Tab-separated table of C-alpha atoms and ligand atoms in Angstrom:
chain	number	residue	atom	x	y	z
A	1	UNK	CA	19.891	33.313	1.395
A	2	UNK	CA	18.393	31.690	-1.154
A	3	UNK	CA	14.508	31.998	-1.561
A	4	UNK	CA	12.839	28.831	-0.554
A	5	UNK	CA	11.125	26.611	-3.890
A	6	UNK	CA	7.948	25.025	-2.626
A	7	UNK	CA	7.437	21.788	-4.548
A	8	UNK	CA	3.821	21.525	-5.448
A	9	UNK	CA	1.589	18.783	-7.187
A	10	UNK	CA	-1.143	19.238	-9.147
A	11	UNK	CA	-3.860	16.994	-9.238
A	12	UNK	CA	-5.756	18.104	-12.539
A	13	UNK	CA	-9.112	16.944	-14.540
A	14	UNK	CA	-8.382	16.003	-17.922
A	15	UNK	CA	-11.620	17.723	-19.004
A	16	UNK	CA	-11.031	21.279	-18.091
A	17	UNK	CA	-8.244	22.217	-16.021
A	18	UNK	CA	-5.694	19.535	-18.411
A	19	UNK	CA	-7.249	21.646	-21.672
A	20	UNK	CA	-6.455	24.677	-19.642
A	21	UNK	CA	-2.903	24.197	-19.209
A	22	UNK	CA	-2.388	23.347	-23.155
A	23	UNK	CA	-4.070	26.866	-23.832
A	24	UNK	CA	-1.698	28.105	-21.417
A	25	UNK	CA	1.021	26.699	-23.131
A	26	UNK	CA	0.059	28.032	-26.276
A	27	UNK	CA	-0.503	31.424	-24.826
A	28	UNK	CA	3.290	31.058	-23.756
A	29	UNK	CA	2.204	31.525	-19.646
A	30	UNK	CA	4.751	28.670	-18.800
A	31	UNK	CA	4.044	27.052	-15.685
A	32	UNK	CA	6.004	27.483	-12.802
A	33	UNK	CA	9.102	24.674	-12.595
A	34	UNK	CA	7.883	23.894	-9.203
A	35	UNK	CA	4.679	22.963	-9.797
A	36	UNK	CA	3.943	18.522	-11.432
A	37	UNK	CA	1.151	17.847	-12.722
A	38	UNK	CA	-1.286	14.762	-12.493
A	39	UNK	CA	-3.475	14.621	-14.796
A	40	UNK	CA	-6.878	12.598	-13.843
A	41	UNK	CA	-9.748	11.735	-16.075
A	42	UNK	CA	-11.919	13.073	-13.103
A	43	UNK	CA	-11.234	14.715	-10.206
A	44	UNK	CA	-13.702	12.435	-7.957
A	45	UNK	CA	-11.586	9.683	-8.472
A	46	UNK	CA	-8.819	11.230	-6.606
A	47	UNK	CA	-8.666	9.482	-2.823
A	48	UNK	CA	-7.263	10.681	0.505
A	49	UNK	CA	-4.263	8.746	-0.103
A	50	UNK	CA	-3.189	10.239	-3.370
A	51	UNK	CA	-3.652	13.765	-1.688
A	52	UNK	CA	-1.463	12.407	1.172
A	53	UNK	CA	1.135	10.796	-0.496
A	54	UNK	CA	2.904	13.839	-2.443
A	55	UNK	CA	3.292	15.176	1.435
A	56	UNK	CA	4.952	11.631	2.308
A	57	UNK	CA	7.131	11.560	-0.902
A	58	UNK	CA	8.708	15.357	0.042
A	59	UNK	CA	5.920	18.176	-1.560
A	60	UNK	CA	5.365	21.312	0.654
A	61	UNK	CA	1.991	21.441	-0.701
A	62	UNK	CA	-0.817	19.751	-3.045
A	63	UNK	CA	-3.828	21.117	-4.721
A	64	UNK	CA	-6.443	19.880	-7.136
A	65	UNK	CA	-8.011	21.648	-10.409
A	66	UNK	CA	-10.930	20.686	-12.203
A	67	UNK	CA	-14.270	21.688	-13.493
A	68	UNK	CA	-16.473	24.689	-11.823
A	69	UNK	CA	-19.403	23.120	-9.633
A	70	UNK	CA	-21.661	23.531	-12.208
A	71	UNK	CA	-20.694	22.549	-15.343
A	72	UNK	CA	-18.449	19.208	-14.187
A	73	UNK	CA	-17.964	16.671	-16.954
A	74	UNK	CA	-19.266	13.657	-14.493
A	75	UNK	CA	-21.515	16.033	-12.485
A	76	UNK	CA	-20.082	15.821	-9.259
A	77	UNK	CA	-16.711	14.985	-9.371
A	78	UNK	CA	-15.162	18.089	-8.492
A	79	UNK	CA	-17.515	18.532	-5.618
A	80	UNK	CA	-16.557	15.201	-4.321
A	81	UNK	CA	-12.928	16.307	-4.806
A	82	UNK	CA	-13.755	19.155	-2.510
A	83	UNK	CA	-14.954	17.214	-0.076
A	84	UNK	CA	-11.852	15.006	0.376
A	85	UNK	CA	-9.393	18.013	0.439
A	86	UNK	CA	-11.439	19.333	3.424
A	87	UNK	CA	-10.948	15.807	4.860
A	88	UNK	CA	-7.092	16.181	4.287
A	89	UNK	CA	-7.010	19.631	6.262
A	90	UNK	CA	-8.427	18.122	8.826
A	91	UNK	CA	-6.035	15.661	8.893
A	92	UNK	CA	-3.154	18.330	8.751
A	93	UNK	CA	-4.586	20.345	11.203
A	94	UNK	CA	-4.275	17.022	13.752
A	95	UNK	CA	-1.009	16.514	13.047
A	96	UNK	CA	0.071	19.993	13.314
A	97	UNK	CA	0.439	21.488	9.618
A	98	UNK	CA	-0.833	24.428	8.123
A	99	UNK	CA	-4.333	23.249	6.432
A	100	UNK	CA	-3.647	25.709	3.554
A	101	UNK	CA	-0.889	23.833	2.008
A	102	UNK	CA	-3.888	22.219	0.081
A	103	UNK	CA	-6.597	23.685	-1.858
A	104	UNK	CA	-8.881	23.215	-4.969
A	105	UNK	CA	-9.512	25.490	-7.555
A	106	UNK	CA	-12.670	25.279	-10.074
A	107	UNK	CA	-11.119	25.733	-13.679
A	108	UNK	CA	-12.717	25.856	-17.125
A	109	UNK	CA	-11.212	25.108	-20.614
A	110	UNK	CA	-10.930	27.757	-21.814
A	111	UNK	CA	-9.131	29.643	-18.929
A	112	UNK	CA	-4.915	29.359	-20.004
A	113	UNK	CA	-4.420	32.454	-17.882
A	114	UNK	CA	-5.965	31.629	-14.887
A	115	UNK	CA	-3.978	28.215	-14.890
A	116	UNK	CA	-0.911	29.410	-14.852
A	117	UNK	CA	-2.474	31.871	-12.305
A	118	UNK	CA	-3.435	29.185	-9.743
A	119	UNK	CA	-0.497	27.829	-10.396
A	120	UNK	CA	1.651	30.786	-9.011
A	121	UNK	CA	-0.600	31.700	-6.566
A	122	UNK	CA	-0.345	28.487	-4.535
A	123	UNK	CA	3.595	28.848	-5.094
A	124	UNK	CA	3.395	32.203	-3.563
A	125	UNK	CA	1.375	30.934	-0.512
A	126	UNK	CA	3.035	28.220	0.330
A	127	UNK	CA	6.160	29.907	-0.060
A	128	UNK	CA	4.402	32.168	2.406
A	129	UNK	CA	4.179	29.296	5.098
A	130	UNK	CA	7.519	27.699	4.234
A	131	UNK	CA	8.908	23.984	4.365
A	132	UNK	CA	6.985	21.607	6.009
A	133	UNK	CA	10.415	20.328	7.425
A	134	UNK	CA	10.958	23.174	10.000
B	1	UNK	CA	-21.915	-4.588	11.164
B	2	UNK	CA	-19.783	-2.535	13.785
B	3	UNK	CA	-19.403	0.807	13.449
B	4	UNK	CA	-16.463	2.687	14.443
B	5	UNK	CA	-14.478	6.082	13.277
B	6	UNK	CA	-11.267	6.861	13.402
B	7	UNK	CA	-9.339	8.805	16.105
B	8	UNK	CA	-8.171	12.486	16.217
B	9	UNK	CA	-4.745	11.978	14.602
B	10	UNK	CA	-2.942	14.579	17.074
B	11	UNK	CA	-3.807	11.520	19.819
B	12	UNK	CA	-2.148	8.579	17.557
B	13	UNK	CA	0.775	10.575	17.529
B	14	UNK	CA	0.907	11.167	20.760
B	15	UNK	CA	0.421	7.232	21.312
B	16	UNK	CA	3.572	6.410	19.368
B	17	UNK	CA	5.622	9.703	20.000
B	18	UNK	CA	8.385	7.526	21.598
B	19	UNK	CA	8.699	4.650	18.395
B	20	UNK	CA	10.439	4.573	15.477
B	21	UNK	CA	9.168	1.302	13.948
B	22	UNK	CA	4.834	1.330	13.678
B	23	UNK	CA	2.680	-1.725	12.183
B	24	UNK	CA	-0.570	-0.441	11.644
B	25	UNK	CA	-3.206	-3.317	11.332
B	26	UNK	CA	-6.339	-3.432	9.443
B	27	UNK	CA	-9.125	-5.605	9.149
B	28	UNK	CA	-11.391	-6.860	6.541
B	29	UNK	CA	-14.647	-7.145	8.102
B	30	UNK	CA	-17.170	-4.232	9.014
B	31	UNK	CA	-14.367	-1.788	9.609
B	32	UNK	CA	-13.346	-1.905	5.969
B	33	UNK	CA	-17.097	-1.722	4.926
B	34	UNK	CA	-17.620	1.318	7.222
B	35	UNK	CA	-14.138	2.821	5.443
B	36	UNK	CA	-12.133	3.101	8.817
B	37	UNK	CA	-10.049	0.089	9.507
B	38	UNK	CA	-9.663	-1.587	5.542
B	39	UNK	CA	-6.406	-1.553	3.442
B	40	UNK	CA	-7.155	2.163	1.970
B	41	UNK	CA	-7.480	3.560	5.467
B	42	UNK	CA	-4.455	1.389	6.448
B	43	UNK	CA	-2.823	3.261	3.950
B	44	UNK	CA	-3.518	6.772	4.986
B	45	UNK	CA	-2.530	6.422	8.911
B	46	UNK	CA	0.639	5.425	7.520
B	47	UNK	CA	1.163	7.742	5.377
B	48	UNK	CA	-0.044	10.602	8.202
B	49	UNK	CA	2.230	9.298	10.534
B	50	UNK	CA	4.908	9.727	8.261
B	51	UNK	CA	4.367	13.162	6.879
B	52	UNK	CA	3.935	13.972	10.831
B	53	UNK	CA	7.068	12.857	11.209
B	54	UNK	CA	8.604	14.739	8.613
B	55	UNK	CA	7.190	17.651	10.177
B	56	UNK	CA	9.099	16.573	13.452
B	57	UNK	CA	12.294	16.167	11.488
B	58	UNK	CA	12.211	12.789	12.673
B	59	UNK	CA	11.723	9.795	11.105
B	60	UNK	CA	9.378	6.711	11.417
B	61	UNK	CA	8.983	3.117	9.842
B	62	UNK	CA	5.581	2.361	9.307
B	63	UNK	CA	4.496	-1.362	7.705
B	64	UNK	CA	0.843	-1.810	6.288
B	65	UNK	CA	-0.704	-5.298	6.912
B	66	UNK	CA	-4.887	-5.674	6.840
B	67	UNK	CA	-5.748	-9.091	8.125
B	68	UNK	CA	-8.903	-10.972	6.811
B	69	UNK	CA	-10.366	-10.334	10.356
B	70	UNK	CA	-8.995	-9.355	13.939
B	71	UNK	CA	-11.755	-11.320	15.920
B	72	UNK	CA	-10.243	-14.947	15.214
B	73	UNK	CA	-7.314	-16.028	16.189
B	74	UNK	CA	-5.951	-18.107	12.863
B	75	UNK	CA	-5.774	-14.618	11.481
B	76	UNK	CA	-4.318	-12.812	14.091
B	77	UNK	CA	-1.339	-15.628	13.644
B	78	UNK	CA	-0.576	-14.598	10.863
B	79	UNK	CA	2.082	-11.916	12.339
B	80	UNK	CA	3.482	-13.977	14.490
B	81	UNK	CA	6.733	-13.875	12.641
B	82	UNK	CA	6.997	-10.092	12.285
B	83	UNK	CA	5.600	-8.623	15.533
B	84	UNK	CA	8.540	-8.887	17.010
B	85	UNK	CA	9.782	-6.459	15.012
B	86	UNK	CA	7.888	-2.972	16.057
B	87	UNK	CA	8.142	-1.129	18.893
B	88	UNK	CA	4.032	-0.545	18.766
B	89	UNK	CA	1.413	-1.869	16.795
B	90	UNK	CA	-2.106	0.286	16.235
B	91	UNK	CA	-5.111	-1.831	15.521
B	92	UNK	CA	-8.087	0.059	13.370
B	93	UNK	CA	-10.336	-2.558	13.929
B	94	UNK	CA	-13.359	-2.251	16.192
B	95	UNK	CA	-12.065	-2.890	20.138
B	96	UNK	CA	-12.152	-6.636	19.499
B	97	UNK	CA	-9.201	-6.541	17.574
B	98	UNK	CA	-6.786	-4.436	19.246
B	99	UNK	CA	-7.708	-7.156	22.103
B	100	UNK	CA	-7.174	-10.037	20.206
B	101	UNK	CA	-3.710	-8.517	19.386
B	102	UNK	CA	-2.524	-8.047	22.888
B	103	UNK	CA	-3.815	-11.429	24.109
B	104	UNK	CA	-1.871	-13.213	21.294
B	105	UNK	CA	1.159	-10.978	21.978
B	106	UNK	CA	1.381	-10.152	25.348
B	107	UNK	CA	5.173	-8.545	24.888
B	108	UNK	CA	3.461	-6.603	22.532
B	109	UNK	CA	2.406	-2.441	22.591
B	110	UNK	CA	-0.784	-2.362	20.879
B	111	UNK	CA	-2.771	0.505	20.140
B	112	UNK	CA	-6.185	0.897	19.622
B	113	UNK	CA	-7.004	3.430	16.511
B	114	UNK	CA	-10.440	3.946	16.016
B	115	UNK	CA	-13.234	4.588	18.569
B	116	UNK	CA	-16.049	1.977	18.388
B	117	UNK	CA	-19.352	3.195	18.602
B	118	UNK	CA	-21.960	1.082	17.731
B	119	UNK	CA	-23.797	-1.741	15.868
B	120	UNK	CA	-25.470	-0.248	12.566
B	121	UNK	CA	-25.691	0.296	9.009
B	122	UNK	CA	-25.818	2.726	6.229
B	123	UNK	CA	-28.110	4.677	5.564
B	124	UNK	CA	-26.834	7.233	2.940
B	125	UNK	CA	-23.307	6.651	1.540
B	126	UNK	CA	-20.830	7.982	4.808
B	127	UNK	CA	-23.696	7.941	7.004
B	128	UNK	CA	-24.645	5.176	9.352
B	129	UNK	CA	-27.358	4.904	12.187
B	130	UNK	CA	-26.975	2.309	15.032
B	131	UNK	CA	-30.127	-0.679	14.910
B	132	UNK	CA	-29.245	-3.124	17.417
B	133	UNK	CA	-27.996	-2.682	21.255
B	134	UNK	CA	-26.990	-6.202	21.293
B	135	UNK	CA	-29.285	-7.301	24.485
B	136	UNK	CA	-30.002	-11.062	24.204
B	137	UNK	CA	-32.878	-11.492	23.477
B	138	UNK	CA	-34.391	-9.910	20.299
B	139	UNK	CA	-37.999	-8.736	20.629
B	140	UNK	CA	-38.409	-6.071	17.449
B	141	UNK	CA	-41.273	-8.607	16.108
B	142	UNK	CA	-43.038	-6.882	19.077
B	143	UNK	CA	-42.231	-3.383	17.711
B	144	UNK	CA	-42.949	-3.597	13.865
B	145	UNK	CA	-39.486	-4.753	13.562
B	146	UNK	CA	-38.098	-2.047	15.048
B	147	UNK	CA	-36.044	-1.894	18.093
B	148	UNK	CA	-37.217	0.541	20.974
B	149	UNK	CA	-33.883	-0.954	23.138
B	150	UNK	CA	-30.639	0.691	20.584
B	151	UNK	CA	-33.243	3.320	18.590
B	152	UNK	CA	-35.385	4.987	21.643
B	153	UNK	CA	-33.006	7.405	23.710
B	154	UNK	CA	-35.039	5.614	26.883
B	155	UNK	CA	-35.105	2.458	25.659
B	156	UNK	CA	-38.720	2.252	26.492
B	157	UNK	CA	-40.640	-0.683	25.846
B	158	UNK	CA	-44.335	0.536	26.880
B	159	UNK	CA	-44.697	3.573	24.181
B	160	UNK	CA	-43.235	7.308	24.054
B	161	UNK	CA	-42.614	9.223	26.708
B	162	UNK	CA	-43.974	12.714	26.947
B	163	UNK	CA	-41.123	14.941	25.368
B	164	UNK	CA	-42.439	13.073	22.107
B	165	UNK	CA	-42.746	15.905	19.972
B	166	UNK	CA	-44.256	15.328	16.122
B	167	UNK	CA	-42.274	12.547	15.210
B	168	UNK	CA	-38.968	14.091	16.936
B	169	UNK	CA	-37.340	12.528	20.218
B	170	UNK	CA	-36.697	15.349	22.868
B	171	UNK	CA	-33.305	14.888	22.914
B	172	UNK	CA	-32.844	16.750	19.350
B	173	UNK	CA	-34.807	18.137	16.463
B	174	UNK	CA	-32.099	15.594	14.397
B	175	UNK	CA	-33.625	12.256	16.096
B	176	UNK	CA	-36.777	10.399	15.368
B	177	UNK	CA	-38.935	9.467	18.660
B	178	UNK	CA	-38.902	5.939	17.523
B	179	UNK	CA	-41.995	5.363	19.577
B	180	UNK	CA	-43.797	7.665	16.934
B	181	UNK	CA	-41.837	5.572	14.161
B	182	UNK	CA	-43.100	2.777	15.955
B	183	UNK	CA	-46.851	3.468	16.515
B	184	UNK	CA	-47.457	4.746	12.816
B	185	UNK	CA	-46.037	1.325	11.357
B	186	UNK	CA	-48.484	-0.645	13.960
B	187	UNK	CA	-51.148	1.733	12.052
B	188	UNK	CA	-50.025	0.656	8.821
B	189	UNK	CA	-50.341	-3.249	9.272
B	190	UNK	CA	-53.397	-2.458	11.532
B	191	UNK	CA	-51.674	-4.698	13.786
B	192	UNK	CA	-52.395	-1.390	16.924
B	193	UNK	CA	-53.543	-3.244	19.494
B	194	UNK	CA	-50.790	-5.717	19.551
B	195	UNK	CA	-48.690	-2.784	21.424
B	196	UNK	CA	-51.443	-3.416	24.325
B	197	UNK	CA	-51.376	-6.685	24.953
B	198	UNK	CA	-49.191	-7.358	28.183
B	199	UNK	CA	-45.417	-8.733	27.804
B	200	UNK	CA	-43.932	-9.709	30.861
B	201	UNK	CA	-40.891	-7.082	31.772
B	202	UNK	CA	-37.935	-8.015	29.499
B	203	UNK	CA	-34.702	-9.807	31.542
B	204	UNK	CA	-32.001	-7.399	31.256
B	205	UNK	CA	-29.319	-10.505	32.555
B	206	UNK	CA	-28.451	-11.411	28.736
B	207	UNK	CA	-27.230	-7.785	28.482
B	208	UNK	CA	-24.680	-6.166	30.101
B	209	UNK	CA	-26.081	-6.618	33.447
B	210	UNK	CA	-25.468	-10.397	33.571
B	211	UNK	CA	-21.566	-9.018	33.327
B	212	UNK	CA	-19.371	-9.872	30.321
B	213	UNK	CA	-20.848	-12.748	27.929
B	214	UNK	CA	-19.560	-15.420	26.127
B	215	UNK	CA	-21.289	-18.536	24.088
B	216	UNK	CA	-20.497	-21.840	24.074
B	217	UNK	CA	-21.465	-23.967	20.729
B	218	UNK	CA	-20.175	-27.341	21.347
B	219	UNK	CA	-21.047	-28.600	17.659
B	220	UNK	CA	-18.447	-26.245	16.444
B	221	UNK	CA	-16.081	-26.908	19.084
B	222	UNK	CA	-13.151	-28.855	17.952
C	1	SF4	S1	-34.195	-6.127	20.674
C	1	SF4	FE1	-32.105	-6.475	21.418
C	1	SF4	S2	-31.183	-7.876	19.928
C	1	SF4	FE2	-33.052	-7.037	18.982
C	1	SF4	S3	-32.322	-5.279	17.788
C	1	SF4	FE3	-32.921	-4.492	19.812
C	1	SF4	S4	-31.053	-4.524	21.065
C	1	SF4	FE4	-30.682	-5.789	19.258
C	2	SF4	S1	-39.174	11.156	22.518
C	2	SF4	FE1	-39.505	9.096	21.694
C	2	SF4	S2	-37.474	8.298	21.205
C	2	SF4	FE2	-37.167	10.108	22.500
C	2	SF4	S3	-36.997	9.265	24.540
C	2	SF4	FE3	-39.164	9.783	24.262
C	2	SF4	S4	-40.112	7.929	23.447
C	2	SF4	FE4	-37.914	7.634	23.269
C-alpha cells in the first residue's frame, strides 16, 4: 500500500522563518514536496479563516512559523498567532478532528536546519494521524 | 451593544446533520463589533461546517450572506429570493435575528448560532463586561452613574450586602462588589449622602415582570 502524503501548509513570517527556509535552501535541506508555503509579512496578521481554509480546500494539516516570543519583528505577532491556532483546535476538537493537525513553531533566521526540521516533523505527525477524510 | 458568543460547533453540526444546502446569516450591528456574527465570522462557520463535512465524507453547500442588520425587516427582505433555496438557515446574530428570520419565513428552518448573553461593552480588546439590564427606567444618576440593577449580583439598590469583601462581590474573587465601586465614587464627588436620601422602591413592571415589551412611537410610524 502506498504510504499516505499528508499535504501541509505553511503559514510563514517573512522576517525569520521566510529567511530560514532560503538558508535552508542554500544548505541543500530541501523541503519536503508536501509541505506550501505562505509567506506573511507577520504572523499576527494571519486570521482564523486563513488557518481554516487550507482544511476546506483539501490539506490534512496547517501550521504557522515565525519569530521566537521574544525577539518578534512587530513584538507580538507571533504570540497573537499562537493564540488563534489554539482557537482553531478548539474548533477541531468540536467538530471532531485531531487538534494536532495544527501547530506553531518559533523560528529564527538563522536556523536552515531546523526549518526543514519542522517541516518533516509535522509531515511525520500528521502522517501519524492520517487523512482527515476517513 | 449586545453581546453574544458563538456556540460549541459539535452542536451546529448536530443542528444541520440532516442538510445538504446551509445559508449562514450574519449581521452588521453589535454582533460584528463583538466579532461573532460579522462577515469574517460568517466566513469561518462556513468554512467549519465544511471541513466537518469532509471529515464525514459527506458533503455540504454552504452560502455566506451578512445583512446590514437582522432586527428590521427591509433587511431581512433582502433574501427573500434565495431562501427558498436551503434546507436550513443559521442566524449568528443576537436572538432577535434568528426571530426575525423565522417570522418573515415561516416555511423556513432557522437556526440560531450564537448564545446571547448580555448588554455590554469592551473593556480590553476580546473582553466585554455587561452595563445595562435593560429595566425601564434608568436610575444610574442615583448610583454615580453606575448601575447596581445589571452590575450588583443582587441587584441591590440600598448599598452592599454583607458578603462585601474589600472591593470583591461574594460570588467570586474575579467580580467587583459594585456597591464598594459605588460608595468610593459617591466619596470622590463628595456627593455621600445622596445614597441616604429616600427613593421610593423602583417599579419592576417596565422590566420583565410587566411580561414581554414593545414601544409604540407614532411620529415614526408610517
Ligand atoms: S438602571 Fe436599568 S436602564 Fe439603567 S443601566 Fe441599569 S438596568 Fe440599564
Ligand atoms: S458583594 Fe457587592 S456586588 Fe456582590 S452581591 Fe453583595 S453588594 Fe452586590
Amino acid at each position: 500500500m502506498d504510504e499516505f502524503t499528508p499535504r501541509i501548509v505553511a503559514f510563514c513570517c517573512s522576517n525569520c522563518a521566510a529567511a530560514a527556509a532560503t538558508i535552508a535552501d542554500g544548505l541543500q535541506h530541501v523541503l519536503p514536496e508536501n509541505v506550501k508555503i505562505i509567506q506573511v509579512p507577520c504572523t499576527g496578521r494571519i486570521e482564523v479563516l486563513h488557518l481554516l481554509k487550507p482544511f476546506e480546500e483539501g490539506a490534512d494539516g496547517v501550521y504557522v512559523a515565525g519569530c521566537q516570543e521574544d525577539s518578534c519583528r512587530y513584538t507580538s505577532g507571533i504570540s497573537k498567532a499562537a493564540r488563534r491556532v489554539a482557537h482553531v483546535q478548539k474548533i477541531l476538537e468540536e467538530i471532531a478532528i485531531e487538534p494536532e493537525r495544527i501547530a506553531v513553531f518559533n523560528v529564527s533566521a538563522g536556523m536552515g536546519h531546523a526549518f526543514t526540521e519542522i517541516a518533516r516533523e509535522m509531515t511525520r505527525k500528521v502522517r501519524e494521524i492520517g487523512p482527515i477524510q476517513a | 451593544m449586545i453581546i453574544a458568543e458563538a456556540k460549541p460547533n459539535s452542536e451546529l453540526l448536530e443542528m444541520v446533520s440532516d442538510c445538504s444546502k446551509v445559508l449562514v446569516v450574519g449581521c452588521k450591528g453589535c454582533v460584528t463589533v463583538c466579532n461573532v456574527g460579522g462577515a469574517k465570522e460568517v466566513g469561518v462557520l462556513a468554512a467549519t461546517l465544511k471541513i466537518a463535512r469532509r471529515r464525514q465524507g459527506r458533503t455540504i453547500a454552504v452560502d455566506e450572506v451578512t445583512l446590514e442588520r437582522q432586527c428590521d425587516p427591509e433587511y431581512v427582505d433582502e433574501i427573500k429570493d434565495r431562501i427558498g433555496d436551503y434546507d436550513a438557515v443559521i442566524s449568528i446574530a443576537c436572538g432577535v435575528g434568528p426571530q426575525f428570520l423565522s417570522e418573515r419565513y415561516p416555511s423556513a428552518r432557522v437556526f440560531p448560532g450564537v448564545n446571547t448573553k448580555f448588554m455590554g461593552g469592551a473593556v480590553a480588546h476580546g473582553v466585554w463586561e455587561e452595563r445595562c439590564a435593560g429595566c425601564g427606567q434608568c436610575v444610574i444618576h442615583n448610583f454615580g452613574g453606575i448601575c447596581p440593577i445589571a452590575r450588583c449580583s443582587k441587584s441591590l439598590q440600598n448599598g452592599p450586602c454583607g458578603g462585601s469583601d474589600h472591593g470583591k462581590c461574594e460570588i467570586s474573587k474575579d467580580v467587583d462588589c459594585i456597591w464598594d465601586v459605588i460608595v468610593r465614587k459617591m466619596m470622590s464627588q463628595g456627593r455621600l449622602d445622596e445614597l441616604l436620601k429616600f427613593r421610593p422602591p423602583k417599579s419592576w413592571t417596565t422590566s420583565r415582570d410587566g411580561g414581554p415589551r414593545k414601544m409604540i412611537r407614532e411620529e415614526l410610524r408610517i
